[in-house]
mmCIF file of C-alpha atoms in Angstrom:
data_model
loop_
_atom_site.group_PDB
_atom_site.id
_atom_site.type_symbol
_atom_site.label_atom_id
_atom_site.label_comp_id
_atom_site.label_asym_id
_atom_site.label_seq_id
_atom_site.Cartn_x
_atom_site.Cartn_y
_atom_site.Cartn_z
ATOM 1 C CA UNK A 1 159.443 33.032 15.650
ATOM 2 C CA UNK A 2 162.145 34.055 13.482
ATOM 3 C CA UNK A 3 165.850 33.431 13.541
ATOM 4 C CA UNK A 4 166.963 36.929 14.517
ATOM 5 C CA UNK A 5 164.300 37.379 17.352
ATOM 6 C CA UNK A 6 165.673 33.887 18.530
ATOM 7 C CA UNK A 7 169.314 35.151 18.451
ATOM 8 C CA UNK A 8 168.386 38.267 20.341
ATOM 9 C CA UNK A 9 166.949 36.393 23.109
ATOM 10 C CA UNK A 10 169.620 33.982 23.497
ATOM 11 C CA UNK A 11 172.141 36.931 23.540
ATOM 12 C CA UNK A 12 170.334 38.873 26.333
ATOM 13 C CA UNK A 13 170.034 35.602 28.389
ATOM 14 C CA UNK A 14 173.628 34.814 27.906
ATOM 15 C CA UNK A 15 174.695 38.466 28.968
ATOM 16 C CA UNK A 16 172.479 38.284 31.950
ATOM 17 C CA UNK A 17 173.907 34.747 33.035
ATOM 18 C CA UNK A 18 177.363 34.015 31.075
ATOM 19 C CA UNK A 19 178.207 30.962 32.945
ATOM 20 C CA UNK A 20 174.886 29.356 34.134
ATOM 21 C CA UNK A 21 174.966 26.141 36.077
ATOM 22 C CA UNK A 22 172.720 23.478 37.382
ATOM 23 C CA UNK A 23 171.001 24.012 40.716
ATOM 24 C CA UNK A 24 171.665 20.668 41.819
ATOM 25 C CA UNK A 25 174.736 20.425 44.181
ATOM 26 C CA UNK A 26 177.235 17.741 42.832
ATOM 27 C CA UNK A 27 181.180 17.430 42.717
ATOM 28 C CA UNK A 28 181.396 14.140 40.527
ATOM 29 C CA UNK A 29 179.243 12.617 37.556
ATOM 30 C CA UNK A 30 178.052 9.782 39.723
ATOM 31 C CA UNK A 31 176.692 12.668 42.466
ATOM 32 C CA UNK A 32 175.036 14.376 39.493
ATOM 33 C CA UNK A 33 173.437 11.189 38.026
ATOM 34 C CA UNK A 34 171.875 10.221 41.436
ATOM 35 C CA UNK A 35 170.723 13.872 42.220
ATOM 36 C CA UNK A 36 168.976 14.024 38.727
ATOM 37 C CA UNK A 37 167.489 10.619 39.327
ATOM 38 C CA UNK A 38 166.159 11.775 42.519
ATOM 39 C CA UNK A 39 164.864 15.131 41.244
ATOM 40 C CA UNK A 40 161.960 13.441 39.126
ATOM 41 C CA UNK A 41 158.646 15.363 40.480
ATOM 42 C CA UNK A 42 160.773 17.039 43.267
ATOM 43 C CA UNK A 43 162.412 20.199 43.799
ATOM 44 C CA UNK A 44 166.233 20.804 43.374
ATOM 45 C CA UNK A 45 166.150 22.360 46.897
ATOM 46 C CA UNK A 46 164.622 19.337 48.299
ATOM 47 C CA UNK A 47 167.051 16.954 46.540
ATOM 48 C CA UNK A 48 170.192 18.901 47.768
ATOM 49 C CA UNK A 49 168.721 18.741 51.240
ATOM 50 C CA UNK A 50 168.603 15.022 51.027
ATOM 51 C CA UNK A 51 172.430 14.595 49.293
ATOM 52 C CA UNK A 52 173.873 16.881 51.658
ATOM 53 C CA UNK A 53 173.280 14.461 54.259
ATOM 54 C CA UNK A 54 173.700 11.051 51.913
ATOM 55 C CA UNK A 55 176.908 12.158 49.990
ATOM 56 C CA UNK A 56 179.331 12.635 53.178
ATOM 57 C CA UNK A 57 178.297 8.996 54.006
ATOM 58 C CA UNK A 58 177.884 7.360 50.349
ATOM 59 C CA UNK A 59 178.788 9.104 47.052
ATOM 60 C CA UNK A 60 179.982 6.055 44.858
ATOM 61 C CA UNK A 61 178.143 3.239 43.402
ATOM 62 C CA UNK A 62 179.809 0.886 45.895
ATOM 63 C CA UNK A 63 179.354 2.881 48.912
ATOM 64 C CA UNK A 64 175.497 3.214 47.914
ATOM 65 C CA UNK A 65 175.418 -0.558 47.568
ATOM 66 C CA UNK A 66 176.858 -1.084 50.874
ATOM 67 C CA UNK A 67 174.634 1.248 52.565
ATOM 68 C CA UNK A 68 171.732 -0.861 51.439
ATOM 69 C CA UNK A 69 168.148 -0.247 50.324
ATOM 70 C CA UNK A 70 166.819 0.442 53.764
ATOM 71 C CA UNK A 71 169.267 2.926 54.943
ATOM 72 C CA UNK A 72 169.333 4.603 51.439
ATOM 73 C CA UNK A 73 165.502 5.171 51.927
ATOM 74 C CA UNK A 74 166.118 6.912 55.283
ATOM 75 C CA UNK A 75 168.386 9.562 53.530
ATOM 76 C CA UNK A 76 165.822 10.136 50.877
ATOM 77 C CA UNK A 77 162.725 9.639 52.588
ATOM 78 C CA UNK A 78 161.572 13.443 52.355
ATOM 79 C CA UNK A 79 161.888 13.282 48.333
ATOM 80 C CA UNK A 80 158.478 12.284 46.515
ATOM 81 C CA UNK A 81 158.474 8.731 45.318
ATOM 82 C CA UNK A 82 161.455 7.850 47.341
ATOM 83 C CA UNK A 83 160.681 4.071 47.577
ATOM 84 C CA UNK A 84 161.009 3.782 43.750
ATOM 85 C CA UNK A 85 163.773 6.049 43.455
ATOM 86 C CA UNK A 86 165.683 4.276 46.110
ATOM 87 C CA UNK A 87 165.222 0.930 44.242
ATOM 88 C CA UNK A 88 166.133 2.542 40.976
ATOM 89 C CA UNK A 89 169.367 3.971 42.629
ATOM 90 C CA UNK A 90 170.402 0.539 44.152
ATOM 91 C CA UNK A 91 169.775 -1.128 40.753
ATOM 92 C CA UNK A 92 171.553 1.581 38.957
ATOM 93 C CA UNK A 93 174.684 1.505 41.338
ATOM 94 C CA UNK A 94 175.011 -2.255 40.731
ATOM 95 C CA UNK A 95 175.020 -1.976 36.914
ATOM 96 C CA UNK A 96 177.650 0.853 37.376
ATOM 97 C CA UNK A 97 179.888 -1.350 39.457
ATOM 98 C CA UNK A 98 179.278 -4.510 37.373
ATOM 99 C CA UNK A 99 179.378 -3.195 33.938
ATOM 100 C CA UNK A 100 180.977 0.134 33.980
ATOM 101 C CA UNK A 101 183.943 -0.180 36.525
ATOM 102 C CA UNK A 102 182.064 2.153 39.028
ATOM 103 C CA UNK A 103 182.078 4.958 36.483
ATOM 104 C CA UNK A 104 179.268 6.840 35.060
ATOM 105 C CA UNK A 105 179.463 5.966 31.358
ATOM 106 C CA UNK A 106 179.935 9.236 28.778
ATOM 107 C CA UNK A 107 177.440 7.251 26.273
ATOM 108 C CA UNK A 108 173.713 8.055 26.016
ATOM 109 C CA UNK A 109 172.538 4.475 25.177
ATOM 110 C CA UNK A 110 174.424 3.179 28.552
ATOM 111 C CA UNK A 111 172.972 5.899 30.519
ATOM 112 C CA UNK A 112 169.306 5.507 29.467
ATOM 113 C CA UNK A 113 169.790 1.704 30.073
ATOM 114 C CA UNK A 114 170.057 2.497 33.722
ATOM 115 C CA UNK A 115 166.930 2.021 35.829
ATOM 116 C CA UNK A 116 164.931 5.481 36.510
ATOM 117 C CA UNK A 117 167.010 7.072 33.879
ATOM 118 C CA UNK A 118 165.555 8.500 30.748
ATOM 119 C CA UNK A 119 166.312 10.767 28.054
ATOM 120 C CA UNK A 120 166.091 13.966 30.012
ATOM 121 C CA UNK A 121 168.279 12.664 32.799
ATOM 122 C CA UNK A 122 170.871 11.307 30.255
ATOM 123 C CA UNK A 123 170.856 14.921 28.688
ATOM 124 C CA UNK A 124 171.624 16.416 32.041
ATOM 125 C CA UNK A 125 174.542 14.289 32.852
ATOM 126 C CA UNK A 126 175.831 14.504 29.267
ATOM 127 C CA UNK A 127 175.594 18.217 29.507
ATOM 128 C CA UNK A 128 176.521 19.094 33.026
ATOM 129 C CA UNK A 129 179.150 16.301 33.724
ATOM 130 C CA UNK A 130 180.816 16.050 30.243
ATOM 131 C CA UNK A 131 180.019 19.139 28.449
ATOM 132 C CA UNK A 132 178.137 17.826 25.692
ATOM 133 C CA UNK A 133 175.724 20.053 23.877
ATOM 134 C CA UNK A 134 172.529 18.384 24.861
ATOM 135 C CA UNK A 135 169.175 20.028 25.925
ATOM 136 C CA UNK A 136 167.218 18.697 28.599
ATOM 137 C CA UNK A 137 163.611 19.667 28.327
ATOM 138 C CA UNK A 138 161.467 19.832 31.362
ATOM 139 C CA UNK A 139 158.046 21.147 32.332
ATOM 140 C CA UNK A 140 159.548 24.559 32.616
ATOM 141 C CA UNK A 141 161.477 24.456 29.393
ATOM 142 C CA UNK A 142 158.446 22.927 27.483
ATOM 143 C CA UNK A 143 155.925 25.528 28.819
ATOM 144 C CA UNK A 144 158.592 28.484 28.169
ATOM 145 C CA UNK A 145 159.078 27.450 24.592
ATOM 146 C CA UNK A 146 155.619 27.167 23.695
ATOM 147 C CA UNK A 147 154.505 30.048 25.543
ATOM 148 C CA UNK A 148 157.047 32.665 24.102
ATOM 149 C CA UNK A 149 156.811 30.722 20.617
ATOM 150 C CA UNK A 150 160.546 30.179 20.654
ATOM 151 C CA UNK A 151 160.542 26.601 19.816
ATOM 152 C CA UNK A 152 156.811 24.972 19.825
ATOM 153 C CA UNK A 153 156.080 21.252 20.189
ATOM 154 C CA UNK A 154 153.122 19.231 21.285
ATOM 155 C CA UNK A 155 155.624 17.011 23.476
ATOM 156 C CA UNK A 156 158.858 17.511 25.179
ATOM 157 C CA UNK A 157 160.631 15.481 22.475
ATOM 158 C CA UNK A 158 159.255 17.703 19.893
ATOM 159 C CA UNK A 159 160.390 20.903 21.730
ATOM 160 C CA UNK A 160 163.815 19.286 22.091
ATOM 161 C CA UNK A 161 164.201 18.200 18.464
ATOM 162 C CA UNK A 162 163.065 21.908 17.623
ATOM 163 C CA UNK A 163 165.598 23.558 20.012
ATOM 164 C CA UNK A 164 168.495 21.263 18.475
ATOM 165 C CA UNK A 165 167.354 22.641 15.219
ATOM 166 C CA UNK A 166 166.896 26.287 16.011
ATOM 167 C CA UNK A 167 169.651 27.043 18.774
ATOM 168 C CA UNK A 168 172.993 28.244 17.107
ATOM 169 C CA UNK A 169 175.901 26.045 18.149
ATOM 170 C CA UNK A 170 177.412 28.690 20.446
ATOM 171 C CA UNK A 171 174.474 28.757 22.603
ATOM 172 C CA UNK A 172 173.729 24.857 22.824
ATOM 173 C CA UNK A 173 175.964 23.795 25.898
ATOM 174 C CA UNK A 174 174.324 26.510 28.139
ATOM 175 C CA UNK A 175 170.721 26.943 26.611
ATOM 176 C CA UNK A 176 168.860 24.424 28.732
ATOM 177 C CA UNK A 177 170.282 26.198 31.930
ATOM 178 C CA UNK A 178 169.010 29.694 30.675
ATOM 179 C CA UNK A 179 165.690 28.236 29.660
ATOM 180 C CA UNK A 180 164.868 26.376 32.868
ATOM 181 C CA UNK A 181 165.969 29.414 35.313
ATOM 182 C CA UNK A 182 164.002 31.752 33.092
ATOM 183 C CA UNK A 183 161.010 29.319 33.285
ATOM 184 C CA UNK A 184 161.277 28.703 37.132
ATOM 185 C CA UNK A 185 161.928 32.199 38.111
ATOM 186 C CA UNK A 186 160.249 34.517 35.552
ATOM 187 C CA UNK A 187 158.132 32.880 33.275
ATOM 188 C CA UNK A 188 156.356 31.006 35.849
ATOM 189 C CA UNK A 189 153.457 28.527 35.430
ATOM 190 C CA UNK A 190 150.242 30.596 36.690
ATOM 191 C CA UNK A 191 151.464 34.087 36.350
ATOM 192 C CA UNK A 192 154.488 35.109 34.406
ATOM 193 C CA UNK A 193 156.620 37.832 35.715
ATOM 194 C CA UNK A 194 156.504 39.745 32.199
ATOM 195 C CA UNK A 195 157.174 43.175 33.821
ATOM 196 C CA UNK A 196 160.452 41.697 35.191
ATOM 197 C CA UNK A 197 161.334 40.001 31.969
ATOM 198 C CA UNK A 198 164.378 40.842 30.118
ATOM 199 C CA UNK A 199 163.180 39.375 26.833
ATOM 200 C CA UNK A 200 159.275 40.673 27.187
ATOM 201 C CA UNK A 201 159.634 42.779 24.018
ATOM 202 C CA UNK A 202 160.921 39.745 22.150
ATOM 203 C CA UNK A 203 158.505 37.405 23.490
ATOM 204 C CA UNK A 204 155.393 36.302 21.379
ATOM 205 C CA UNK A 205 153.035 35.588 24.239
ATOM 206 C CA UNK A 206 149.963 37.497 23.703
ATOM 207 C CA UNK A 207 148.297 37.500 27.186
ATOM 208 C CA UNK A 208 151.121 39.244 29.065
ATOM 209 C CA UNK A 209 150.846 40.230 32.754
ATOM 210 C CA UNK A 210 152.479 43.057 34.753
#
């Protein structure tokens, strides 16, 4: 895909949704961090239902440590892999209290050192909480970028590096929101809704559907 076509795609997505936001509910960097940690192999809707009950009771590292592992599990037991996620959340909270004064560090290496936090989670936190121009690539974005030929790669890391290279600076802060929402609701996995797509004429996917 050429530079002009990419620019046209990004411009349309921006015009359609000038101020995109994550669909995870949060009010602080810590709430976002825990929500993203819980969202692996789970839906944002499911995570929001759990955190809507958890955060009024405990929404700081110390408060979750005071809650304890067993009680935390009760709040998040509707989320897939909740046992592992609960253990990682407790470990993460302990590190935040002991090493970062109870605050979420605005630092990639420090974030990725937290249990259960990988590059994608760190990218989301740096982008959504701190406004960094990071691009978090999940399964939706990976599929969308390869299907449309916007930024092709064999792995999510490949796609991320390609996006960093080809997306102009003015779009970088918001691009992962536009792509994830488009992949989640329009360019869906089994049958993309090509007939309802605002970038259909620019997309290079050959097997388009109605």
